[in-house]
């Protein structure tokens, strides 16, 4: 029995025919929505512009043939998380990454492991304090206050004036706090303190997907693959609603087709919505347009660097997280962008492989992706990536420029900023200067149900799962249930026991 949803539209349908639902986008939100609707007998068509399902949940092979995730490869929060349960059910390996933090200072010198972990723990302490502050005092916090300003304040509290090296230590702590940018695809100087509570995830661990998301994706997609009409290579150009005669929604495709549906669920990324307001006819309401425009959209990118062996593990056993803070020594990085990575050589077998996974965000992501877009040959792209990242991996233990073990076999870089279908970026976030962020999310989440237009995706998720695969999954599930509730009075729904 589906519970009555407070967001269910006022209208009730009485047609005995199976309702026809169009879902735009075959990512986790769209696939989960399709599953919920198919179970209740709805006729579902999934329209996907790519030649595959999954959206940003996608894998590609490294030089050695091993597949890695180009999109998400973490589960954020394990308590009451459906993605965790699906991972267990499908035998998807999770965790296994040692929580050690190895930190190189601005001169390229490796801190002691004790100091690295001490500073890392202080950063996470400040992040938790920022969550608590935003939850308690968010309404009173000025919109222009950033997470960085909060870090600076707390650094003074954690490292007192009577410490003879307080200035140096505070600066290290502040620089290391830049690592939070890899969680949201945006620098901490742009992260809203007022709405930092919207970045807080479910309780529990942050689990690395040691293999890939492929089995999880296949499990979520199975009902749609079996029973829905999935249209690949079908790019949506127009969504027309408020049709006077049929009261249906028309979806126009780039090949000239126009498909009619009783309801349409739009699961395109937030960035796509931002760039394509003209796809809606009539234009979306001013309030909905404002909400879409107001919420930030990140630019998190990854670069995988694969070596013949995990040379960094041979003696020092440098396993876990590696941070290069304000690297003044890297000619390829004159802006001294923070750099961090996880090493995958110490994962449990059979998932271990000699690869460093680098994360980029903000201006660094823009630099990497725009440069790659301007290069024409694969060899030029590999040479650029080797030049950019060599100053970092060359500092790792046991590195020797003459050793074949330390020469990369290949590079694999994401380019979400160059991907129109991804909305030229990745994941919603909350920027300084933003007001009414939670209300904006709620407006997008509500959509236009009376017009048959619904929105789902990580940007419409429950507040504890925004910007995550869990949030995308839940958002599709919620919209599916709301549509079922809208048809609860029809003979079709009664027969299905709703």
Short mmCIF file of N, CA and C in Angstrom, two decimals, residues 95-100 102 208 210 309-313 317-322 342-356:
data_model
loop_
_atom_site.label_atom_id
_atom_site.label_comp_id
_atom_site.label_asym_id
_atom_site.label_seq_id
_atom_site.Cartn_x
_atom_site.Cartn_y
_atom_site.Cartn_z
N UNK A 95 34.90 -0.47 0.54
CA UNK A 95 35.88 -0.25 1.61
C UNK A 95 37.24 -0.78 1.23
N UNK A 96 38.03 -1.07 2.24
CA UNK A 96 39.35 -1.62 2.01
C UNK A 96 40.44 -0.58 1.85
N UNK A 97 40.06 0.72 1.78
CA UNK A 97 41.06 1.77 1.67
C UNK A 97 41.52 2.19 3.05
N UNK A 98 42.81 2.14 3.28
CA UNK A 98 43.33 2.48 4.60
C UNK A 98 43.10 3.97 4.88
N UNK A 99 42.61 4.33 6.05
CA UNK A 99 42.27 5.73 6.33
C UNK A 99 43.47 6.63 6.63
N UNK A 100 44.68 6.19 6.40
CA UNK A 100 45.84 7.03 6.67
C UNK A 100 45.84 8.25 5.76
N UNK A 102 48.50 10.97 4.16
CA UNK A 102 49.88 11.35 3.88
C UNK A 102 49.85 12.76 3.28
N UNK A 208 34.34 3.47 -0.10
CA UNK A 208 34.84 3.44 -1.46
C UNK A 208 34.33 2.19 -2.16
N UNK A 210 35.31 -0.45 -4.21
CA UNK A 210 36.64 -0.95 -4.53
C UNK A 210 36.74 -1.44 -5.97
N UNK A 309 53.79 -1.15 -11.47
CA UNK A 309 53.65 -1.65 -10.10
C UNK A 309 53.32 -0.47 -9.18
N UNK A 310 52.79 -0.78 -8.01
CA UNK A 310 52.51 0.25 -7.01
C UNK A 310 53.82 0.53 -6.25
N UNK A 311 54.72 1.26 -6.90
CA UNK A 311 56.08 1.44 -6.36
C UNK A 311 56.06 2.11 -4.99
N UNK A 312 55.06 2.90 -4.69
CA UNK A 312 54.98 3.64 -3.43
C UNK A 312 54.73 2.72 -2.23
N UNK A 313 54.37 1.46 -2.50
CA UNK A 313 54.09 0.51 -1.41
C UNK A 313 55.28 -0.36 -1.06
N UNK A 317 55.13 1.81 2.38
CA UNK A 317 53.72 1.41 2.48
C UNK A 317 52.81 2.64 2.57
N UNK A 318 53.00 3.57 1.63
CA UNK A 318 52.17 4.77 1.62
C UNK A 318 50.78 4.41 1.08
N UNK A 319 49.90 4.03 1.95
CA UNK A 319 48.56 3.59 1.54
C UNK A 319 47.51 4.56 2.05
N UNK A 320 46.44 4.73 1.26
CA UNK A 320 45.33 5.56 1.69
C UNK A 320 45.24 6.86 0.92
N UNK A 321 45.08 7.98 1.64
CA UNK A 321 44.86 9.29 1.04
C UNK A 321 46.18 10.07 0.98
N UNK A 322 46.39 10.78 -0.11
CA UNK A 322 47.61 11.57 -0.28
C UNK A 322 47.21 13.00 -0.62
N UNK A 342 43.82 9.26 -4.07
CA UNK A 342 43.82 8.02 -3.31
C UNK A 342 44.61 7.00 -4.12
N UNK A 343 45.33 6.16 -3.42
CA UNK A 343 46.09 5.13 -4.14
C UNK A 343 45.32 3.82 -4.05
N UNK A 344 45.27 3.11 -5.14
CA UNK A 344 44.45 1.91 -5.24
C UNK A 344 45.27 0.63 -5.17
N UNK A 345 46.57 0.77 -4.92
CA UNK A 345 47.43 -0.42 -4.87
C UNK A 345 47.25 -1.25 -3.62
N UNK A 346 46.74 -0.64 -2.54
CA UNK A 346 46.60 -1.37 -1.27
C UNK A 346 45.19 -1.91 -1.05
N UNK A 347 44.32 -1.79 -2.05
CA UNK A 347 42.99 -2.39 -1.90
C UNK A 347 43.11 -3.90 -1.79
N UNK A 348 42.17 -4.54 -1.13
CA UNK A 348 42.21 -6.00 -1.04
C UNK A 348 42.10 -6.64 -2.42
N UNK A 349 42.74 -7.78 -2.59
CA UNK A 349 42.60 -8.52 -3.85
C UNK A 349 41.16 -9.02 -3.99
N UNK A 350 40.64 -9.11 -5.18
CA UNK A 350 41.31 -8.90 -6.48
C UNK A 350 41.17 -7.48 -7.00
N UNK A 351 40.83 -6.51 -6.14
CA UNK A 351 40.55 -5.17 -6.61
C UNK A 351 41.76 -4.25 -6.60
N UNK A 352 42.86 -4.68 -6.00
CA UNK A 352 44.05 -3.82 -5.97
C UNK A 352 44.64 -3.67 -7.36
N UNK A 353 45.05 -2.46 -7.68
CA UNK A 353 45.79 -2.26 -8.93
C UNK A 353 46.69 -1.04 -8.79
N UNK A 354 47.81 -1.00 -9.51
CA UNK A 354 48.84 0.03 -9.31
C UNK A 354 48.45 1.36 -9.93
N UNK A 355 47.45 2.00 -9.34
CA UNK A 355 46.88 3.21 -9.92
C UNK A 355 46.71 4.28 -8.85
N UNK A 356 46.99 5.52 -9.23
CA UNK A 356 46.68 6.68 -8.41
C UNK A 356 45.45 7.36 -9.00
#
